[in-house]
mmCIF file of C-alpha atoms in Angstrom:
data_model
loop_
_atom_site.group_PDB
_atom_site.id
_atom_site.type_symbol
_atom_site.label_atom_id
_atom_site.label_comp_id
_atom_site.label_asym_id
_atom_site.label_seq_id
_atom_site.Cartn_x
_atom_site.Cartn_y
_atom_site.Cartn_z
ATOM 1 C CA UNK A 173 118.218 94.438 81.007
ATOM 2 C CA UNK A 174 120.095 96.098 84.054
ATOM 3 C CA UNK A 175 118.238 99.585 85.074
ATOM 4 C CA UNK A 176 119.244 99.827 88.832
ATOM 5 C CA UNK A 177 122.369 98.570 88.969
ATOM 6 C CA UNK A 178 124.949 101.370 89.911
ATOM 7 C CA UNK A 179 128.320 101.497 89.685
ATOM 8 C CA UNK A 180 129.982 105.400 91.169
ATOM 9 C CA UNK A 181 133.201 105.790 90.698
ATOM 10 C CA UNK A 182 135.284 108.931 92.706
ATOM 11 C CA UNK A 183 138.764 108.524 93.611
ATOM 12 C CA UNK A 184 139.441 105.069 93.417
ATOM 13 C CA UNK A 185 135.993 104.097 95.043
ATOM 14 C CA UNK A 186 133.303 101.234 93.226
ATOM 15 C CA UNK A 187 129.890 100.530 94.837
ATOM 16 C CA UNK A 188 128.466 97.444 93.188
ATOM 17 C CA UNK A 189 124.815 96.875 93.437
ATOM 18 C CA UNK A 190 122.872 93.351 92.664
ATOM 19 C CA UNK A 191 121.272 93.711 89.313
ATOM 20 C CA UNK A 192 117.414 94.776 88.935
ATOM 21 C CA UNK A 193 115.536 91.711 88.793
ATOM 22 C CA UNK A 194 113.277 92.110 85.257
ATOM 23 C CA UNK A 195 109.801 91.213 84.345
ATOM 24 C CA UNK A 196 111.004 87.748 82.393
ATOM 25 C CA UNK A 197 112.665 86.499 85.553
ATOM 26 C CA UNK A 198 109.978 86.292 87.372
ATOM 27 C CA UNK A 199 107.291 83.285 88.312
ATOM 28 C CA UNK A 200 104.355 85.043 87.318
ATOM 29 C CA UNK A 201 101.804 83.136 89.779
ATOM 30 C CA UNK A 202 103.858 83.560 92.727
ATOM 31 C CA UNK A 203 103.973 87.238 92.441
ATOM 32 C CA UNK A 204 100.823 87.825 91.951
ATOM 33 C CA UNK A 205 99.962 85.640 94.808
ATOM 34 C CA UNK A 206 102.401 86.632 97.257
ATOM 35 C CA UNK A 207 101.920 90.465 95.833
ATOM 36 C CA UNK A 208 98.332 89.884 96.722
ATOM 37 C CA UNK A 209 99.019 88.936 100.473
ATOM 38 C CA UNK A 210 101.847 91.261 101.430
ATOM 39 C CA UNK A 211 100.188 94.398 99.831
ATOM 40 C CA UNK A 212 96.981 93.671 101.496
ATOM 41 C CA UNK A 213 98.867 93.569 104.605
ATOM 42 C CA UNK A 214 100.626 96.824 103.952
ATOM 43 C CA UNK A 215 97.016 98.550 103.422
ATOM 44 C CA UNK A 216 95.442 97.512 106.826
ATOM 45 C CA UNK A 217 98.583 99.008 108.670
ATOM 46 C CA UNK A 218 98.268 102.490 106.437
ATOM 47 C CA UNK A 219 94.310 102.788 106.249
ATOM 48 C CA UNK A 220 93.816 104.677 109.506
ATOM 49 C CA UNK A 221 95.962 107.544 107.821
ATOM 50 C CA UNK A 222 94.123 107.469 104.697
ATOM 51 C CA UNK A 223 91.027 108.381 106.718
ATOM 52 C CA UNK A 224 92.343 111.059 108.518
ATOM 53 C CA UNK A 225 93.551 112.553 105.087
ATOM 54 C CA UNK A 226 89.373 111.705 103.748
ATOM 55 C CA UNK A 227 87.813 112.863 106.542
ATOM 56 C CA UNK A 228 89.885 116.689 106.460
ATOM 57 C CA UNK A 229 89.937 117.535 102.799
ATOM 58 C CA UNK A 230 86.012 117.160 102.636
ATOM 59 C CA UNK A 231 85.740 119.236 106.288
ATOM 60 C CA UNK A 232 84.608 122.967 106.020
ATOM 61 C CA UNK A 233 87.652 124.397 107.933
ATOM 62 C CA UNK A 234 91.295 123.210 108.681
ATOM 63 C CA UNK A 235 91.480 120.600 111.708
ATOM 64 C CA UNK A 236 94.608 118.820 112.843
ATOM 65 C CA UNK A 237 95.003 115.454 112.007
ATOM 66 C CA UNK A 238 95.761 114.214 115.515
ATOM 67 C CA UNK A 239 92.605 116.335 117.074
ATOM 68 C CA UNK A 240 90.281 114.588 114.025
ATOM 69 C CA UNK A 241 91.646 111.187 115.362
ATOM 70 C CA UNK A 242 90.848 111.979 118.843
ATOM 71 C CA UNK A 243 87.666 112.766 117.528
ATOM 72 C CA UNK A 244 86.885 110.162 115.347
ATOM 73 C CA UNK A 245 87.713 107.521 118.454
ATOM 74 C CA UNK A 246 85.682 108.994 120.889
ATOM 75 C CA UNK A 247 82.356 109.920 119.441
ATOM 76 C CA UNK A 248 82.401 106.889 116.731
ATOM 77 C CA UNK A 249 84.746 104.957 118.349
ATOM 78 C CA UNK A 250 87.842 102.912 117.207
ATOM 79 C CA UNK A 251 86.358 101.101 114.299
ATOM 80 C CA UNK A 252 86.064 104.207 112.452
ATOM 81 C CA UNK A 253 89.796 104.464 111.344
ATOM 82 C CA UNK A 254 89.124 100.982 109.083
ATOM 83 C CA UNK A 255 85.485 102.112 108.393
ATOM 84 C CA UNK A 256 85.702 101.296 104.422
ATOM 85 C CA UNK A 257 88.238 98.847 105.064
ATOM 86 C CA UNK A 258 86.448 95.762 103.331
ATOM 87 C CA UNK A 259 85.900 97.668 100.411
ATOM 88 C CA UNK A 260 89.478 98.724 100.022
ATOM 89 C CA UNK A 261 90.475 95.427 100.443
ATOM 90 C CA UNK A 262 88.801 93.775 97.806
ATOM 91 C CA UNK A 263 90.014 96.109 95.196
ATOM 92 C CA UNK A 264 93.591 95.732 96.528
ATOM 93 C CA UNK A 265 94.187 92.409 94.299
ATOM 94 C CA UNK A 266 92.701 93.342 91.018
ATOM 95 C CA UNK A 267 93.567 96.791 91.057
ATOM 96 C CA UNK A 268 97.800 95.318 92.628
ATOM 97 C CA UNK A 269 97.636 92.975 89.662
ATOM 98 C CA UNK A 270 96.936 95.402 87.081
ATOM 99 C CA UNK A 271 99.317 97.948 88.527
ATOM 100 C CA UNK A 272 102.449 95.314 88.928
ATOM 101 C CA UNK A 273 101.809 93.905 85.561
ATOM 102 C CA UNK A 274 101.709 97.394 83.605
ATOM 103 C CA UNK A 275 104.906 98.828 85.938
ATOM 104 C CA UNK A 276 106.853 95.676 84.901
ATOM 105 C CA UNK A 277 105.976 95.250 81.353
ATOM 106 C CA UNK A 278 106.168 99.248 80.728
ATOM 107 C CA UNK A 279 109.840 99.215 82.672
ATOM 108 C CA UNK A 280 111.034 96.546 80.649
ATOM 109 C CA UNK A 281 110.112 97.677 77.389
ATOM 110 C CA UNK A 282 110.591 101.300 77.306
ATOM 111 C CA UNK A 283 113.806 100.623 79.141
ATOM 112 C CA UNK A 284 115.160 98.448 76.212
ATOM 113 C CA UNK A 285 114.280 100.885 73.701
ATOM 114 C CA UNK A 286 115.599 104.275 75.310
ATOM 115 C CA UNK A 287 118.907 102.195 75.668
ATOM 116 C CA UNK A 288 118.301 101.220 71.920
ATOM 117 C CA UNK A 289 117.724 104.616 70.612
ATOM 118 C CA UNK A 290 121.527 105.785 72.912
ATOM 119 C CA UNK A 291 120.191 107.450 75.635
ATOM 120 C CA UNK A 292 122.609 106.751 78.983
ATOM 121 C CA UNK A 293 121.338 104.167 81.277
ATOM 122 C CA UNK A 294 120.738 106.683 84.429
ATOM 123 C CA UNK A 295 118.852 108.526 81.993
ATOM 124 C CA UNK A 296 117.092 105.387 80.654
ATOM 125 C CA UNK A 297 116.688 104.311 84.215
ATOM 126 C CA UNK A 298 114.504 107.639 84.845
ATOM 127 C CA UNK A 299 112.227 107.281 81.635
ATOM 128 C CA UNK A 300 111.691 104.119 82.027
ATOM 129 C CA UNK A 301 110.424 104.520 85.773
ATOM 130 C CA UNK A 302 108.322 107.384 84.997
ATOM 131 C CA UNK A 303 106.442 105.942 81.879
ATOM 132 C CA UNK A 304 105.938 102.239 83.932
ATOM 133 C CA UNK A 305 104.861 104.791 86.827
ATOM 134 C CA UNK A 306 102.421 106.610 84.558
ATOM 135 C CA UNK A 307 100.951 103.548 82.819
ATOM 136 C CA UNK A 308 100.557 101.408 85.803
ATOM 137 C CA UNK A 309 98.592 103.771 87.614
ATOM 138 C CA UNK A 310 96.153 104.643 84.553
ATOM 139 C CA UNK A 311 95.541 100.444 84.598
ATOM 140 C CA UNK A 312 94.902 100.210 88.229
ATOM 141 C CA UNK A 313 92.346 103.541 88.207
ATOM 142 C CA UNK A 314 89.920 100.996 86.105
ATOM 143 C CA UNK A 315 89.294 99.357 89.314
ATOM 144 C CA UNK A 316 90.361 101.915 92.089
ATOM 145 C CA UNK A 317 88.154 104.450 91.111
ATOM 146 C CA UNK A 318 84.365 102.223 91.737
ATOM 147 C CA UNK A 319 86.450 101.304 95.451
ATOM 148 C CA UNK A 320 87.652 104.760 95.998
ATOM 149 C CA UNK A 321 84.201 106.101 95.545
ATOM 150 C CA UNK A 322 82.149 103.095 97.878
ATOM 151 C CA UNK A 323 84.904 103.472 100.103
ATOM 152 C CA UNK A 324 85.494 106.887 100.760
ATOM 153 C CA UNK A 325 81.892 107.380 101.037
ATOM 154 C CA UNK A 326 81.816 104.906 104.185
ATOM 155 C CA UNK A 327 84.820 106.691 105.506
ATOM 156 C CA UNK A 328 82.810 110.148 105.633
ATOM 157 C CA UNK A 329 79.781 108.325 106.880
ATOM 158 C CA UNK A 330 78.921 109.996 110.765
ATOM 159 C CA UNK A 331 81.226 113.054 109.860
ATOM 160 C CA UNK A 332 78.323 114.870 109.091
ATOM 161 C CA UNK A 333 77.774 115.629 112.772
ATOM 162 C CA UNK A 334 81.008 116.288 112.531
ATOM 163 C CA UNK A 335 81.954 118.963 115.568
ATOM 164 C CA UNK A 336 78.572 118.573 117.190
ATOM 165 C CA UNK A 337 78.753 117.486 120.604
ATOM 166 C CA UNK A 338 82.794 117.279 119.988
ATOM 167 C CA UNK A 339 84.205 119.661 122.225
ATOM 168 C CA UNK A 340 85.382 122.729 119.846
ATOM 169 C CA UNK A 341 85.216 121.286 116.784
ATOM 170 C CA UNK A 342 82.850 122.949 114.697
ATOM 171 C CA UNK A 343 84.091 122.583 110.881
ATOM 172 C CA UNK A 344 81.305 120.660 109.425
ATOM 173 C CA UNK A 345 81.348 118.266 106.721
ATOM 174 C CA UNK A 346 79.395 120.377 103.842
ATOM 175 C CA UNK A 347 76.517 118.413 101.480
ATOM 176 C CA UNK A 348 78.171 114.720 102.330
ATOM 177 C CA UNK A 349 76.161 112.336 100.941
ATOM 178 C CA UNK A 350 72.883 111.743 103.089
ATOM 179 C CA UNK A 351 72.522 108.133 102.606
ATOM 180 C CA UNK A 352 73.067 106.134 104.951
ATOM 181 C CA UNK A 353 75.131 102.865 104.054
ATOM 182 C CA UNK A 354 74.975 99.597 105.858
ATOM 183 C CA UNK A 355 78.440 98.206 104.492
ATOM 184 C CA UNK A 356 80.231 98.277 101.259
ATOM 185 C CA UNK A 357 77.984 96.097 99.291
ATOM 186 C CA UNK A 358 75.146 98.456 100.102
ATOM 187 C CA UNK A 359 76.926 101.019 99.240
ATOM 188 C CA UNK A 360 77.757 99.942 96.106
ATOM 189 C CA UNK A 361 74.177 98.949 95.323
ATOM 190 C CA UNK A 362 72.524 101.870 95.769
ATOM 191 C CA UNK A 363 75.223 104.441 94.013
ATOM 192 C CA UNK A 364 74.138 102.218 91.223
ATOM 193 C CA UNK A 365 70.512 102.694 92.078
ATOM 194 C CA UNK A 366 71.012 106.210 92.091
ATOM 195 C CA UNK A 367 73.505 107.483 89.637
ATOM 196 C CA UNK A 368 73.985 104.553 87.820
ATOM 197 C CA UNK A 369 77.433 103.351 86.538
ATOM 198 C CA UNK A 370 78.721 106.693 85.942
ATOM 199 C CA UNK A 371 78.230 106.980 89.871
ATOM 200 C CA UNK A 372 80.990 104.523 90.326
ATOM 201 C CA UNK A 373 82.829 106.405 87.890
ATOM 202 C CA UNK A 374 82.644 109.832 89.479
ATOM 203 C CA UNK A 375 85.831 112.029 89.766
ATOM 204 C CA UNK A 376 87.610 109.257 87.361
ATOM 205 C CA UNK A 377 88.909 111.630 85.017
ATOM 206 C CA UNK A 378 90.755 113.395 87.627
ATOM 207 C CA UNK A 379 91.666 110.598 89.464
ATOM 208 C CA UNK A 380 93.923 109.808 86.251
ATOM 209 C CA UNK A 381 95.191 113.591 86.514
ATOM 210 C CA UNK A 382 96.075 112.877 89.984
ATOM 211 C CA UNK A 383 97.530 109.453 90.162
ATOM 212 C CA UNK A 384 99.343 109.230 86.488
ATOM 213 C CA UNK A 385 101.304 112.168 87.218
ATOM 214 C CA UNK A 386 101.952 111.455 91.193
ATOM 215 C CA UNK A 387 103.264 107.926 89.701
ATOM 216 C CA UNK A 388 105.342 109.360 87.056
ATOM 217 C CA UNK A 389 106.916 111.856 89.334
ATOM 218 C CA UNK A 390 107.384 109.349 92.282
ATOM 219 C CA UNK A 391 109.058 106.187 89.833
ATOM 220 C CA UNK A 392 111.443 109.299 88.252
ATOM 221 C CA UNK A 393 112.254 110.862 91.526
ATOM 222 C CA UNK A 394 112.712 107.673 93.148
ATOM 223 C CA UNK A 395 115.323 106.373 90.825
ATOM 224 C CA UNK A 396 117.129 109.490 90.943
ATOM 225 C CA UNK A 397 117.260 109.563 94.809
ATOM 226 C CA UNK A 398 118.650 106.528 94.902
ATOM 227 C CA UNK A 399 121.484 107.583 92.611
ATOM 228 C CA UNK A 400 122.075 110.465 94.619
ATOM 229 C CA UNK A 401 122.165 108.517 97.978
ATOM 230 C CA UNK A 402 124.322 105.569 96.608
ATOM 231 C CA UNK A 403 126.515 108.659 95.578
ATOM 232 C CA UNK A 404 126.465 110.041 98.807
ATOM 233 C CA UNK A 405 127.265 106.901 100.260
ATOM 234 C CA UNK A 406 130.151 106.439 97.576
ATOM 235 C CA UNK A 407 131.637 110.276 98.774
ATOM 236 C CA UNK A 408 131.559 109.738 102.614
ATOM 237 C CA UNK A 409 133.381 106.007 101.932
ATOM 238 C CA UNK A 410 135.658 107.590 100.149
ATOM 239 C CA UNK A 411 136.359 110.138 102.509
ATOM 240 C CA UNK A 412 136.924 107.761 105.059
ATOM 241 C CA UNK A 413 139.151 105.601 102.726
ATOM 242 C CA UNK A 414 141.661 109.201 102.840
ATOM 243 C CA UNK A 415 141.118 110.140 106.283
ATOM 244 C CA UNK A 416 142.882 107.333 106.685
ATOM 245 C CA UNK A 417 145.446 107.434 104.060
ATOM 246 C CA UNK A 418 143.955 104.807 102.002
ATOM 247 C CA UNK A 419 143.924 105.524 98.041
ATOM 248 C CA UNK A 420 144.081 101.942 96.571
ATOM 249 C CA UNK A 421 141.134 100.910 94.375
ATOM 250 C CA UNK A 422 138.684 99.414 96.634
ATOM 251 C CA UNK A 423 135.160 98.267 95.744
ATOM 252 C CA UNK A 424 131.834 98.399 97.696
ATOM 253 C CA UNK A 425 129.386 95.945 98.085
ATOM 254 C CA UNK A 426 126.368 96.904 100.410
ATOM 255 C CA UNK A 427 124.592 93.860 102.048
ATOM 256 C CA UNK A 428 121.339 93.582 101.946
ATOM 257 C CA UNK A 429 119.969 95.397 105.101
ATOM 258 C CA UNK A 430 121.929 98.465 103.296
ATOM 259 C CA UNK A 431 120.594 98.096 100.528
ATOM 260 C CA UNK A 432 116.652 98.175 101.883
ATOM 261 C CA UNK A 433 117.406 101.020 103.338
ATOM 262 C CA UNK A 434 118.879 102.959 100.210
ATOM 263 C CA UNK A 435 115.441 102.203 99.056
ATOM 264 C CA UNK A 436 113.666 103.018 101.910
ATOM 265 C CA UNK A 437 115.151 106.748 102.004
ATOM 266 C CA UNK A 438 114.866 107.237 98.781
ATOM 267 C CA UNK A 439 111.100 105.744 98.196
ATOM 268 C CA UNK A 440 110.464 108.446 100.980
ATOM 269 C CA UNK A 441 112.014 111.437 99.105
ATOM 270 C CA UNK A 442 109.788 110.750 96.064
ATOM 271 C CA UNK A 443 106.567 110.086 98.224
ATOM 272 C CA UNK A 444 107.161 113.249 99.932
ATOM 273 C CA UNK A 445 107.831 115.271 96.736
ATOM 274 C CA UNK A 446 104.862 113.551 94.794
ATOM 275 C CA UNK A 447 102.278 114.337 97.580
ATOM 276 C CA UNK A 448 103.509 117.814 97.406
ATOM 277 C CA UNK A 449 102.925 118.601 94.007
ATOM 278 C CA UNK A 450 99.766 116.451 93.604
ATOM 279 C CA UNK A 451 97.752 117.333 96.468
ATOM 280 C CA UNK A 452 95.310 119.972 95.893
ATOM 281 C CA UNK A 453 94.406 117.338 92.823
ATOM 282 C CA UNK A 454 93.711 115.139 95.115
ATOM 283 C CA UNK A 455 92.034 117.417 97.250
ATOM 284 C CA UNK A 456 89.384 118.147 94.461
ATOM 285 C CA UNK A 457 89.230 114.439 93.504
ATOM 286 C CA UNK A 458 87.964 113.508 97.093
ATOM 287 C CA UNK A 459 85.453 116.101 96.868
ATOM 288 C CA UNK A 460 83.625 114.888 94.048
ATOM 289 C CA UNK A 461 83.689 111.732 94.700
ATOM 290 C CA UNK A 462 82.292 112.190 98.211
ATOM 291 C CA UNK A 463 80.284 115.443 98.452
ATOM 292 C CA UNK A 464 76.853 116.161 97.107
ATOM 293 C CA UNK A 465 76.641 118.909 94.447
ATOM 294 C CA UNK A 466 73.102 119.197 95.349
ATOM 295 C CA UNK A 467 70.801 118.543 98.281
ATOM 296 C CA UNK A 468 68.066 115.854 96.348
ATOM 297 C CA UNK A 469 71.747 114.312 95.018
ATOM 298 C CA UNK A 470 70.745 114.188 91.410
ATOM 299 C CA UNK A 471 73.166 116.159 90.163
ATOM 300 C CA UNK A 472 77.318 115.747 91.514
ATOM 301 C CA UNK A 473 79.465 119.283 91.654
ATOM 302 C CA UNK A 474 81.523 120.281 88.665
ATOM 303 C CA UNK A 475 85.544 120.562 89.212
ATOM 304 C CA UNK A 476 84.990 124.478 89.294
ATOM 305 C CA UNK A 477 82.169 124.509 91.709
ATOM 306 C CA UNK A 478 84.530 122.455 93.589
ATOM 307 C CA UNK A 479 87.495 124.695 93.399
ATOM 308 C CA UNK A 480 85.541 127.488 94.208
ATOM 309 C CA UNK A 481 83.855 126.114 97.516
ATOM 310 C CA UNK A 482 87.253 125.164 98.259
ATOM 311 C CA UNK A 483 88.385 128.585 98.107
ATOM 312 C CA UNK A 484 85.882 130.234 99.405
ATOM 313 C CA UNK A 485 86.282 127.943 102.214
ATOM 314 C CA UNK A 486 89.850 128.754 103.100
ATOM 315 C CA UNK A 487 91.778 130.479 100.171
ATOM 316 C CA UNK A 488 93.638 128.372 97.974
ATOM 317 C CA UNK A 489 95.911 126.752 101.366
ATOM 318 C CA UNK A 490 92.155 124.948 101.451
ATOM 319 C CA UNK A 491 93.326 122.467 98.461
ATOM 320 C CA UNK A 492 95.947 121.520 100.969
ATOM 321 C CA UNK A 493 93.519 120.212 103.871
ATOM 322 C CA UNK A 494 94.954 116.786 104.925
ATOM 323 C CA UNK A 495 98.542 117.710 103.282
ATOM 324 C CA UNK A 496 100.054 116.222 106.568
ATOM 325 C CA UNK A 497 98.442 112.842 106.560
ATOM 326 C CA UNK A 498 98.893 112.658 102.787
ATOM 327 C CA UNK A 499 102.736 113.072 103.258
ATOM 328 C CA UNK A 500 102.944 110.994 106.058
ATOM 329 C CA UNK A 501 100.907 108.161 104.106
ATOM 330 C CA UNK A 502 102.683 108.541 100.930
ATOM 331 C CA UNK A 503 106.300 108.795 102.833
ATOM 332 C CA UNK A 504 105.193 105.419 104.626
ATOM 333 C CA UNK A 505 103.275 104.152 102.123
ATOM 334 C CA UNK A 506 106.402 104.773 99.440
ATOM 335 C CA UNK A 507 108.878 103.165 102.261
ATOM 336 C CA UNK A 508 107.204 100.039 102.449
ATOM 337 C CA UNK A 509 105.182 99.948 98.952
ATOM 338 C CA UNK A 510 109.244 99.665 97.699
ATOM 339 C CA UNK A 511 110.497 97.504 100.294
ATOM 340 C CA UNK A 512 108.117 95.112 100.127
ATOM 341 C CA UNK A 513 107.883 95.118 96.489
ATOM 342 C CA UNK A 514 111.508 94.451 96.459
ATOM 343 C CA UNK A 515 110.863 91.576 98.797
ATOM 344 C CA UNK A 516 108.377 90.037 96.654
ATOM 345 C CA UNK A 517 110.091 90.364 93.838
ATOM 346 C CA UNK A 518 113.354 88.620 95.238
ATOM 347 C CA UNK A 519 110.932 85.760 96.666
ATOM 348 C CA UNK A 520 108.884 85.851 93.054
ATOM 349 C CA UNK A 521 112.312 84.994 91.108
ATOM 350 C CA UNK A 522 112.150 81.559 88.911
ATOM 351 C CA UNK A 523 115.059 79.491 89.840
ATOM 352 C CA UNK A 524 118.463 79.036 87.959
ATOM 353 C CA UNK A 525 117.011 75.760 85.831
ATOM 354 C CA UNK A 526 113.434 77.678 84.891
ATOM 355 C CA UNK A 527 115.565 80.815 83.761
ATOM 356 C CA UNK A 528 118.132 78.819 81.265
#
């Protein structure tokens, strides 16, 4: 079934789009392997940004994100923007697996029936993006959260001295965790040692508040951006068409460098309205995952205790510490999560003999 392909029609004026490709067209092998590669690739160039966004929401007081690089590089120097990288890494290809496999098989399905029970395809289109969006990210949280946890708390690692001996900066990291963690394997061991698997678990719950949602709004509002920029592009061709005198029926086909960037726009108009609404969840989420609720670590802090330190902190504008990296990532992330994911998916297709 055909979700994405558009067709506007104002004043005489077609733009034809190349059909979706859907989950039974693809070679199932070669997009997970290729998936595996270019998404891994994609993570390395965004991690630095992630970081940034770590190290502020768990700081005491509001520090720019450029000053907190500057930082960063010169007292731990420049291997602290990837520190956590490994980790993050090796959950990238279960956790990408999971998530492609759900978004297809959820898009395809509910898709199909929405059209089945006479809803219009647009509308279809939106459902189906926002319950593959919501299911996919519940599947990939199985694994993200355990990597999220390890490698969040290597990210943090050093920031406790964070703003001593740093010039001006003075915000503090409050309670991080104060082991000290030799790489991600160690890590992983002794959060085991300590807290046991529940450790590995910690803040899941509300990872799944923050991610399902942020997916379901981001799939929704990204198919209907791209609606609304395909019909912008649809009105300004078809004001050009009259500007100079030309009313005959004439259709549109973007190539495929127009195309990408349809989806590049409007992949960053969801990521930047997703991260909007979803980030003082994800403020709270990094807390309790990273942060000690008390100083022999026995015990983590609650969601309330962590609201309120937030607050008392800096007022509620404290859940939005690292707001600007997180938009920034999300934007990017969105603009080349979709782009590439578009790419695989082309290179992924079976050919004409396996599909007949």
């Amino acid at each position: 079934m055909n979700l994405s392909a558009a067709e506007e029609e104002s004043s005489g004026q077609e733009i034809h789009i190349p059909a979706d490709i859907d989950w039974e067209m693809l070679d199932k092998s070669k997009f997970f392997f290729l998936g595996a590669a270019l998404f891994s690739g994609v993570s390395g160039i965004l991690y630095p940004v992630v970081v940034l966004k770590t190290r502020q929401q768990v700081a005491q007081s509001q520090v720019p994100g450029i000053k907190t690089a500057f930082w960063m590089v010169r007292n731990e120097g420049f291997r602290a923007l990837y520190r956590g990288f490994g980790t993050s890494l090796t959950g990238t290809i279960p956790a990408r697996a999971l998530y492609m496999g759900a978004l297809e098989v959820t898009k395809s399905n509910v898709g199909t029936a929405t059209i089945g029970l006479g809803f219009s395809e647009p509308m279809a289109a939106t459902i189906a993006n926002a319950a593959a969006g919501l299911s996919a990210a519940m599947a990939a949280q199985l694994v993200w959260t355990p990597i999220d946890v390890v490698s969040q708390r290597l990210m943090v690692q050093g920031a406790v001295s964070f703003g001593h001996g740093g010039g001006n900066m003075n915000s503090g990291v409050a309670k991080a965790s104060a082991c000290k963690y030799l790489n991600g394997i160690d890590a992983f061991r002794k959060i085991l040692n300590t807290d046991g698997p529940k450790g590995l678990y910690r803040g899941f719950g509300i990872s799944i508040l923050t991610y399902a949602p942020s997916n379901a709004v981001w799939w929704a509002s990204y198919s209907v951006a791209q609606r609304m920029v395909w019909g912008g592009i649809g009105w300004y061709s078809c004001k050009k068409d009259e500007d100079s005198n030309e009313n005959r029926l004439r259709a549109f086909r973007p190539d495929s460098k127009t195309i990408m960037a349809v989806q590049g726009v409007s992949a960053a108009m969801a990521g930047g309205m997703s991260a909007l609404i979803t980030m003082p969840l994800d403020t709270i989420k990094t807390r309790l995952q990273v942060l000690d609720g008390e100083e022999n670590g026995r015990r983590g802090p609650t969601v309330a205790q962590t609201i309120r330190n937030l607050v008392k902190e800096g007022g509620w504008t404290a859940c939005y510490r690292g707001l600007g990296p997180r938009w920034a990532s999300m934007s990017m992330s969105a603009t080349t999560m979709i782009t590439t994911y578009e790419l695989l998916k082309r290179m992924s297709t079976k050919s004409q003999g396996a599909l007949t």
